[in-house]
Amino acid sequence: MNYKYLHKIFNEMSSEAYQKEKKKRIEGYGAIRLDFEIKTFGFPDKFKLFFYSHPKMMANAEKIMVDSEKIKKIARDLPGIAKESYQINTLVEEMQGTNEIEGVRSSRAEMRTGLRKIIQDNAELLRHKSLIKSYLKLQQEKVALLSTPQDVREIYDYLVLDEIKKEDLPDGEIFRRGPSELTKSNSGKVVHRNTMTEETLKEEIQKMIHFMNDDELPCLHKIAIGHFIFGYLHPYYDGNGRTARYISSIYLKKLLNPITSLSLSKACKDNLKIYVDAFSSTNSFKSAGDLTYFIDAFFDILNREQTSIIADLKEKRERLKEIHKHLQDDVELSDREASVLFILFQEYIYGEFSEGVTKDDILKYDHSIPSIYIFNQIKDSLVEKGAIKIIKKRPITLTIAPNYFSFL
């Protein structure tokens, strides 16, 4: 039997039936009560947060863990350039996703170019540089879990501060000093207001951190709950959503595969209606502090994204296998030419926004090429045949010429 959410009972049943069910839920033996309370917009009462761990929620949590291992196994078996290209593509999609949710304009090409320049240690000024560096750091390093509210401010500064309008900059020591409002983008109608003082925000954020790090609840549940609490507290005038999703990704990376943990914003963007409705319905007096709907929605979003990732990885794997077979069977190609083309095809298939492969990367991953002299011979031969294109001379960067290959 499916769990019936309180806000839906309110909409579908009489006031008397709703009040009776609300009392039963809040006082129920199976309710998992949390040491947090919320005050919903336009309603005088405060509600203690609680949730019910029903069978479908448990099954969804288990599926997330199982699918995470599947993704990890497929990704582990990817050849070098394919793995690197897919990781870059994942980062581009994630950064684009977190910006799109907040209405920040950016393009995939802009993100990818910026990412490449930062990887190559190019120090020139770039738009979204802080955002790109933050996600690159999360991908490449073990980013520590939060321990104090100051850690949240450091993430905020590093992630979004450069892109916040002057009038929306934090005016407190760590967080905002004044009230914060969340409005609907299409109507401007206020849907959430938080009037906590900065001192109260510090206490509540510290309590959230302690909960996420030390509570005995399952990690996935804590990540979902922490995501809601941060959104409810709204400790900044702007940049809360991007900061919340980045923090959740830090915790997901400790639990799940890197691809899933770095796809949360993309998943939320692709399921934006579910994501927004989960916040608004849970932050309504109708839910009376019941977090079950939000946790279910958070798990559903992760499950949908992982299903999509698995399908995408499998499809690309099969496509690359077929391409490898065609290259091996092509009598007009030498073994070394086929080997170089296979590397270029890895980037072409797994990178999606193909920018080619540099000479250094080809030499790094193709051990059949003993010297730069041999590389240049192979390069010139493939260019003459029309199988590849030189898209940059410094550094030498190659990509395939799709029209040459009849199987594409």
Short mmCIF file of C-alpha atoms in Angstrom, two decimals:
data_model
loop_
_atom_site.label_atom_id
_atom_site.label_comp_id
_atom_site.label_asym_id
_atom_site.label_seq_id
_atom_site.Cartn_x
_atom_site.Cartn_y
_atom_site.Cartn_z
CA MET A 1 0.00 0.00 0.00
CA ASN A 2 1.41 3.41 -0.99
CA TYR A 3 2.02 6.08 1.63
CA LYS A 4 -0.62 8.81 1.40
CA TYR A 5 0.95 12.24 1.76
CA LEU A 6 -0.64 14.71 4.16
CA HIS A 7 -0.83 17.58 1.69
CA LYS A 8 -2.76 15.35 -0.72
CA ILE A 9 -5.11 14.21 2.05
CA PHE A 10 -5.80 17.90 2.78
CA ASN A 11 -6.73 18.48 -0.87
CA GLU A 12 -8.88 15.37 -1.24
CA MET A 13 -10.64 14.85 2.10
CA SER A 14 -12.79 16.80 4.53
CA SER A 15 -11.21 19.09 7.11
CA GLU A 16 -12.26 16.73 9.89
CA ALA A 17 -10.70 13.68 8.18
CA TYR A 18 -7.50 15.65 7.50
CA GLN A 19 -7.16 16.84 11.12
CA LYS A 20 -7.70 13.31 12.36
CA GLU A 21 -5.07 11.87 10.00
CA LYS A 22 -2.62 14.69 10.78
CA LYS A 23 -2.86 13.98 14.50
CA LYS A 24 -2.37 10.28 13.85
CA ARG A 25 0.73 10.91 11.71
CA ILE A 26 2.35 13.35 14.13
CA GLU A 27 1.77 11.14 17.15
CA GLY A 28 2.16 7.79 15.38
CA TYR A 29 4.52 5.16 16.80
CA GLY A 30 6.25 4.74 13.43
CA ALA A 31 7.00 8.44 12.98
CA ILE A 32 10.73 9.25 12.93
CA ARG A 33 10.90 12.63 14.68
CA LEU A 34 13.68 15.13 14.07
CA ASP A 35 15.03 17.94 16.20
CA PHE A 36 14.07 20.60 13.66
CA GLU A 37 10.98 22.70 13.27
CA ILE A 38 9.66 24.91 10.50
CA LYS A 39 7.23 27.80 10.23
CA THR A 40 5.45 27.73 6.91
CA PHE A 41 4.75 30.96 5.04
CA GLY A 42 1.43 32.60 5.89
CA PHE A 43 0.65 30.20 8.75
CA PRO A 44 1.15 31.03 12.46
CA ASP A 45 2.02 27.58 13.84
CA LYS A 46 5.41 25.88 13.90
CA PHE A 47 5.77 22.21 13.00
CA LYS A 48 8.29 19.67 14.19
CA LEU A 49 9.79 17.74 11.28
CA PHE A 50 9.13 14.01 11.01
CA PHE A 51 8.89 11.31 8.37
CA TYR A 52 7.81 7.71 7.85
CA SER A 53 10.16 5.16 6.32
CA HIS A 54 7.63 3.21 4.27
CA PRO A 55 8.39 0.13 2.06
CA LYS A 56 8.62 2.07 -1.23
CA MET A 57 11.07 4.56 0.28
CA MET A 58 13.26 1.72 1.53
CA ALA A 59 13.13 0.01 -1.87
CA ASN A 60 14.09 3.24 -3.64
CA ALA A 61 17.02 3.77 -1.27
CA GLU A 62 18.21 0.24 -1.95
CA LYS A 63 17.88 0.75 -5.71
CA ILE A 64 20.03 3.90 -5.50
CA MET A 65 22.81 1.93 -3.79
CA VAL A 66 22.56 -1.02 -6.23
CA ASP A 67 22.52 1.21 -9.31
CA SER A 68 25.44 3.20 -7.95
CA GLU A 69 27.54 0.02 -7.93
CA LYS A 70 26.43 -0.75 -11.50
CA ILE A 71 27.59 2.69 -12.65
CA LYS A 72 30.86 2.30 -10.77
CA LYS A 73 31.54 -1.04 -12.49
CA ILE A 74 30.75 0.25 -16.00
CA ALA A 75 32.83 3.41 -15.44
CA ARG A 76 35.75 1.41 -14.04
CA ASP A 77 35.99 -0.58 -17.29
CA LEU A 78 36.04 2.47 -19.55
CA PRO A 79 39.25 3.06 -21.53
CA GLY A 80 41.31 6.09 -20.47
CA ILE A 81 40.19 8.83 -22.85
CA ALA A 82 36.57 7.67 -22.69
CA LYS A 83 36.60 7.91 -18.88
CA GLU A 84 38.20 11.36 -18.90
CA SER A 85 35.84 12.67 -21.58
CA TYR A 86 32.75 11.36 -19.80
CA GLN A 87 33.86 12.95 -16.52
CA ILE A 88 34.35 16.31 -18.22
CA ASN A 89 30.98 15.99 -19.92
CA THR A 90 29.35 15.17 -16.56
CA LEU A 91 30.89 18.26 -14.98
CA VAL A 92 29.73 20.48 -17.85
CA GLU A 93 26.17 19.17 -17.59
CA GLU A 94 26.18 19.58 -13.80
CA MET A 95 27.43 23.17 -13.83
CA GLN A 96 25.01 24.07 -16.61
CA GLY A 97 22.20 22.40 -14.66
CA THR A 98 22.83 24.25 -11.39
CA ASN A 99 22.89 27.57 -13.24
CA GLU A 100 19.74 26.85 -15.26
CA ILE A 101 17.72 26.03 -12.14
CA GLU A 102 18.59 29.44 -10.71
CA GLY A 103 18.07 31.29 -14.01
CA VAL A 104 21.77 32.08 -14.42
CA ARG A 105 22.67 32.31 -18.10
CA SER A 106 25.56 30.14 -19.27
CA SER A 107 26.25 27.85 -22.20
CA ARG A 108 27.72 24.35 -22.31
CA ALA A 109 30.43 25.58 -24.66
CA GLU A 110 31.33 28.33 -22.19
CA MET A 111 31.51 25.85 -19.31
CA ARG A 112 33.55 23.34 -21.27
CA THR A 113 36.04 25.95 -22.52
CA GLY A 114 36.42 27.33 -19.01
CA LEU A 115 36.91 23.85 -17.59
CA ARG A 116 39.61 23.05 -20.13
CA LYS A 117 41.46 26.30 -19.43
CA ILE A 118 41.41 25.75 -15.67
CA ILE A 119 42.58 22.13 -16.08
CA GLN A 120 45.43 23.47 -18.21
CA ASP A 121 46.20 26.00 -15.44
CA ASN A 122 45.40 29.00 -17.61
CA ALA A 123 44.98 31.90 -15.16
CA GLU A 124 43.07 34.28 -17.45
CA LEU A 125 39.81 35.81 -16.28
CA LEU A 126 36.85 33.56 -16.99
CA ARG A 127 33.13 33.88 -16.43
CA HIS A 128 31.88 31.31 -13.87
CA LYS A 129 35.51 30.62 -12.92
CA SER A 130 34.71 30.04 -9.22
CA LEU A 131 31.86 27.67 -10.05
CA ILE A 132 34.03 25.67 -12.46
CA LYS A 133 36.94 25.46 -10.00
CA SER A 134 34.57 24.36 -7.21
CA TYR A 135 33.15 21.44 -9.18
CA LEU A 136 36.55 20.49 -10.56
CA LYS A 137 37.85 20.39 -6.98
CA LEU A 138 34.95 18.18 -5.95
CA GLN A 139 35.68 15.80 -8.81
CA GLN A 140 39.44 15.64 -8.36
CA GLU A 141 39.88 15.82 -4.59
CA LYS A 142 38.40 14.49 -1.40
CA VAL A 143 36.45 17.52 -0.22
CA ALA A 144 35.92 17.40 3.55
CA LEU A 145 32.45 17.16 5.07
CA LEU A 146 31.12 20.25 6.81
CA SER A 147 32.10 20.82 10.42
CA THR A 148 31.11 24.43 11.16
CA PRO A 149 28.90 27.17 9.67
CA GLN A 150 32.10 28.88 8.50
CA ASP A 151 32.64 25.90 6.14
CA VAL A 152 29.32 26.76 4.49
CA ARG A 153 30.46 30.35 4.00
CA GLU A 154 33.75 29.19 2.48
CA ILE A 155 31.83 27.03 -0.01
CA TYR A 156 29.50 29.93 -0.79
CA ASP A 157 32.41 32.33 -1.34
CA TYR A 158 34.26 29.88 -3.55
CA LEU A 159 31.18 28.74 -5.46
CA VAL A 160 28.95 31.74 -6.16
CA LEU A 161 30.09 34.96 -4.42
CA ASP A 162 31.63 36.44 -7.59
CA GLU A 163 28.27 36.18 -9.38
CA ILE A 164 26.02 37.64 -6.66
CA LYS A 165 24.62 41.14 -7.24
CA LYS A 166 25.94 43.79 -4.89
CA GLU A 167 22.56 44.32 -3.22
CA ASP A 168 22.26 40.57 -2.53
CA LEU A 169 25.69 40.04 -0.95
CA PRO A 170 25.72 38.59 2.60
CA ASP A 171 25.66 41.43 5.14
CA GLY A 172 26.34 39.38 8.27
CA GLU A 173 29.48 37.79 9.62
CA ILE A 174 28.75 34.49 7.84
CA PHE A 175 25.15 34.64 6.63
CA ARG A 176 22.50 37.29 5.99
CA ARG A 177 21.32 39.66 8.72
CA GLY A 178 17.92 40.54 7.34
CA PRO A 179 14.91 38.40 6.30
CA SER A 180 15.08 36.35 3.10
CA GLU A 181 12.25 35.76 0.67
CA LEU A 182 11.74 33.24 -2.10
CA THR A 183 9.38 34.24 -4.89
CA LYS A 184 7.90 32.49 -7.89
CA SER A 185 9.90 33.46 -10.98
CA ASN A 186 6.80 33.86 -13.18
CA SER A 187 4.57 35.85 -10.81
CA GLY A 188 6.85 37.33 -8.16
CA LYS A 189 4.54 35.90 -5.50
CA VAL A 190 6.29 35.21 -2.17
CA VAL A 191 6.25 31.46 -1.39
CA HIS A 192 8.76 31.35 1.47
CA ARG A 193 10.07 33.84 4.00
CA ASN A 194 12.70 33.24 6.66
CA THR A 195 13.19 35.91 9.31
CA MET A 196 15.73 34.14 11.54
CA THR A 197 18.54 36.26 12.92
CA GLU A 198 22.08 35.44 11.90
CA GLU A 199 22.82 33.98 15.35
CA THR A 200 19.84 31.64 15.02
CA LEU A 201 20.93 30.70 11.50
CA LYS A 202 24.40 29.79 12.82
CA GLU A 203 22.83 27.58 15.49
CA GLU A 204 20.46 25.90 13.03
CA ILE A 205 23.18 25.32 10.41
CA GLN A 206 25.46 23.85 13.09
CA LYS A 207 22.61 21.58 14.17
CA MET A 208 22.08 20.53 10.54
CA ILE A 209 25.80 19.75 10.17
CA HIS A 210 25.81 17.68 13.35
CA PHE A 211 22.73 15.81 12.11
CA MET A 212 24.26 15.04 8.71
CA ASN A 213 27.58 13.91 10.17
CA ASP A 214 26.55 12.06 13.31
CA ASP A 215 22.89 11.05 13.34
CA GLU A 216 22.23 7.31 13.19
CA LEU A 217 19.75 7.57 10.32
CA PRO A 218 20.86 6.12 6.93
CA CYS A 219 23.14 8.48 4.98
CA LEU A 220 20.82 8.88 2.00
CA HIS A 221 17.97 9.95 4.25
CA LYS A 222 20.21 12.47 6.01
CA ILE A 223 21.37 13.97 2.71
CA ALA A 224 17.77 14.43 1.54
CA ILE A 225 16.70 15.91 4.88
CA GLY A 226 19.76 18.19 5.04
CA HIS A 227 18.97 19.42 1.51
CA PHE A 228 15.48 20.45 2.59
CA ILE A 229 16.63 22.06 5.84
CA PHE A 230 19.25 24.19 4.07
CA GLY A 231 16.65 25.30 1.54
CA TYR A 232 14.22 26.16 4.34
CA LEU A 233 16.84 28.13 6.33
CA HIS A 234 17.79 30.13 3.19
CA PRO A 235 20.86 31.59 4.94
CA TYR A 236 21.74 33.92 2.03
CA TYR A 237 19.80 36.43 -0.03
CA ASP A 238 20.89 34.68 -3.23
CA GLY A 239 22.87 31.55 -4.16
CA ASN A 240 21.15 29.19 -1.69
CA GLY A 241 20.11 26.59 -4.28
CA ARG A 242 23.56 26.27 -5.84
CA THR A 243 25.18 26.06 -2.41
CA ALA A 244 22.68 23.45 -1.18
CA ARG A 245 23.17 21.20 -4.21
CA TYR A 246 26.97 21.47 -3.94
CA ILE A 247 26.86 20.52 -0.24
CA SER A 248 24.60 17.56 -1.04
CA SER A 249 27.05 16.48 -3.76
CA ILE A 250 29.90 16.51 -1.22
CA TYR A 251 27.97 14.05 0.95
CA LEU A 252 26.76 11.97 -2.00
CA LYS A 253 30.36 11.58 -3.18
CA LYS A 254 31.21 9.88 0.11
CA LEU A 255 28.40 7.39 -0.44
CA LEU A 256 27.79 6.87 -4.16
CA ASN A 257 29.81 6.76 -7.39
CA PRO A 258 31.37 10.04 -8.57
CA ILE A 259 29.18 10.28 -11.67
CA THR A 260 25.93 10.25 -9.67
CA SER A 261 27.25 12.62 -7.00
CA LEU A 262 28.29 15.08 -9.70
CA SER A 263 24.94 14.84 -11.50
CA LEU A 264 22.59 16.09 -8.76
CA SER A 265 21.94 19.52 -10.30
CA LYS A 266 21.43 18.00 -13.75
CA ALA A 267 19.01 15.50 -12.19
CA CYS A 268 17.10 18.30 -10.42
CA LYS A 269 16.98 20.37 -13.63
CA ASP A 270 15.73 17.40 -15.67
CA ASN A 271 13.06 16.75 -13.02
CA LEU A 272 12.47 20.37 -12.08
CA LYS A 273 8.72 20.06 -11.52
CA ILE A 274 9.26 17.22 -9.02
CA TYR A 275 12.10 19.13 -7.33
CA VAL A 276 10.21 22.41 -6.95
CA ASP A 277 6.97 20.71 -5.91
CA ALA A 278 8.82 18.68 -3.26
CA PHE A 279 10.03 21.89 -1.61
CA SER A 280 6.77 23.82 -1.91
CA SER A 281 4.51 20.95 -0.78
CA THR A 282 6.72 20.04 2.19
CA ASN A 283 7.05 23.69 3.18
CA SER A 284 3.26 24.01 3.31
CA PHE A 285 1.04 23.96 6.41
CA LYS A 286 -0.80 21.11 4.71
CA SER A 287 2.17 18.78 5.30
CA ALA A 288 2.41 19.79 8.99
CA GLY A 289 6.16 19.04 9.07
CA ASP A 290 5.92 15.67 7.30
CA LEU A 291 9.15 15.27 5.28
CA THR A 292 8.17 11.95 3.71
CA TYR A 293 7.15 13.50 0.38
CA PHE A 294 10.43 15.41 0.07
CA ILE A 295 12.59 12.35 0.82
CA ASP A 296 10.59 10.26 -1.65
CA ALA A 297 10.97 12.95 -4.33
CA PHE A 298 14.72 13.31 -3.67
CA PHE A 299 15.18 9.53 -4.00
CA ASP A 300 13.01 9.49 -7.13
CA ILE A 301 15.16 12.18 -8.76
CA LEU A 302 18.35 10.25 -7.96
CA ASN A 303 16.85 7.01 -9.26
CA ARG A 304 15.73 8.61 -12.51
CA GLU A 305 19.17 10.11 -13.06
CA GLN A 306 20.99 6.85 -12.34
CA THR A 307 18.70 4.95 -14.69
CA SER A 308 19.53 7.53 -17.37
CA ILE A 309 23.28 7.30 -16.64
CA ILE A 310 23.27 3.49 -16.87
CA ALA A 311 21.38 3.55 -20.17
CA ASP A 312 23.72 6.21 -21.56
CA LEU A 313 26.89 4.39 -20.50
CA LYS A 314 25.64 1.08 -21.92
CA GLU A 315 24.66 2.66 -25.22
CA LYS A 316 28.03 4.38 -25.57
CA ARG A 317 29.88 1.19 -24.62
CA GLU A 318 28.11 -0.82 -27.34
CA ARG A 319 28.65 1.92 -29.88
CA LEU A 320 32.36 2.07 -29.11
CA LYS A 321 32.62 -1.74 -29.40
CA GLU A 322 31.08 -1.61 -32.87
CA ILE A 323 33.41 1.20 -33.92
CA HIS A 324 36.43 -0.72 -32.62
CA LYS A 325 35.41 -3.76 -34.69
CA HIS A 326 35.02 -1.61 -37.83
CA LEU A 327 38.46 -0.09 -37.29
CA GLN A 328 40.04 -3.49 -36.79
CA ASP A 329 38.43 -4.80 -39.99
CA ASP A 330 39.40 -1.80 -42.14
CA VAL A 331 42.19 -3.09 -44.41
CA GLU A 332 43.14 0.46 -45.44
CA LEU A 333 44.25 1.29 -41.91
CA SER A 334 47.49 0.20 -40.27
CA ASP A 335 47.32 -1.12 -36.71
CA ARG A 336 48.74 2.12 -35.35
CA GLU A 337 46.32 4.23 -37.38
CA ALA A 338 43.40 2.15 -36.08
CA SER A 339 44.75 2.57 -32.55
CA VAL A 340 44.92 6.37 -32.82
CA LEU A 341 41.44 6.51 -34.35
CA PHE A 342 40.08 4.39 -31.50
CA ILE A 343 41.37 6.97 -29.01
CA LEU A 344 39.83 9.83 -30.99
CA PHE A 345 36.52 7.95 -31.17
CA GLN A 346 36.51 7.55 -27.38
CA GLU A 347 36.50 11.32 -27.01
CA TYR A 348 34.00 11.71 -29.86
CA ILE A 349 31.51 9.27 -28.32
CA TYR A 350 31.92 9.98 -24.61
CA GLY A 351 32.64 13.69 -24.79
CA GLU A 352 29.50 14.68 -26.73
CA PHE A 353 30.78 18.27 -27.11
CA SER A 354 33.84 17.04 -28.98
CA GLU A 355 36.92 19.23 -28.74
CA GLY A 356 39.42 16.65 -29.94
CA VAL A 357 42.41 14.98 -28.28
CA THR A 358 45.85 16.52 -27.89
CA LYS A 359 49.06 14.91 -29.11
CA ASP A 360 50.22 14.49 -25.48
CA ASP A 361 47.04 12.64 -24.51
CA ILE A 362 47.30 10.34 -27.53
CA LEU A 363 50.90 9.49 -26.60
CA LYS A 364 49.86 9.03 -22.97
CA TYR A 365 47.16 6.46 -23.75
CA ASP A 366 48.46 4.82 -26.94
CA HIS A 367 51.54 2.79 -26.01
CA SER A 368 51.92 1.48 -29.57
CA ILE A 369 53.44 4.83 -30.62
CA PRO A 370 57.11 4.88 -29.55
CA SER A 371 58.01 8.46 -30.56
CA ILE A 372 56.75 11.86 -31.74
CA TYR A 373 58.26 11.08 -35.14
CA ILE A 374 56.00 8.01 -35.51
CA PHE A 375 53.04 10.01 -34.21
CA ASN A 376 53.57 12.65 -36.90
CA GLN A 377 53.73 9.97 -39.59
CA ILE A 378 50.41 8.49 -38.42
CA LYS A 379 48.81 11.94 -38.11
CA ASP A 380 49.87 12.99 -41.63
CA SER A 381 48.68 9.72 -43.12
CA LEU A 382 45.23 9.97 -41.48
CA VAL A 383 44.87 13.62 -42.48
CA GLU A 384 45.75 12.72 -46.08
CA LYS A 385 43.13 9.96 -46.08
CA GLY A 386 40.54 12.41 -44.75
CA ALA A 387 39.93 10.34 -41.61
CA ILE A 388 40.89 13.05 -39.11
CA LYS A 389 41.07 16.85 -38.81
CA ILE A 390 43.59 19.07 -37.05
CA ILE A 391 41.47 21.50 -35.04
CA LYS A 392 44.30 23.22 -33.20
CA LYS A 393 48.04 23.51 -33.84
CA ARG A 394 49.21 24.61 -30.39
CA PRO A 395 48.92 22.17 -28.81
CA ILE A 396 48.29 19.81 -31.73
CA THR A 397 44.71 18.63 -31.28
CA LEU A 398 43.00 16.05 -33.48
CA THR A 399 39.46 14.88 -33.99
CA ILE A 400 37.84 12.42 -36.36
CA ALA A 401 36.27 13.51 -39.66
CA PRO A 402 32.84 11.81 -39.43
CA ASN A 403 32.14 11.90 -43.18
CA TYR A 404 35.07 9.54 -43.81
CA PHE A 405 33.46 6.70 -41.87
CA SER A 406 30.58 4.95 -43.59
CA PHE A 407 29.46 3.28 -40.32
CA LEU A 408 28.61 6.58 -38.60
#
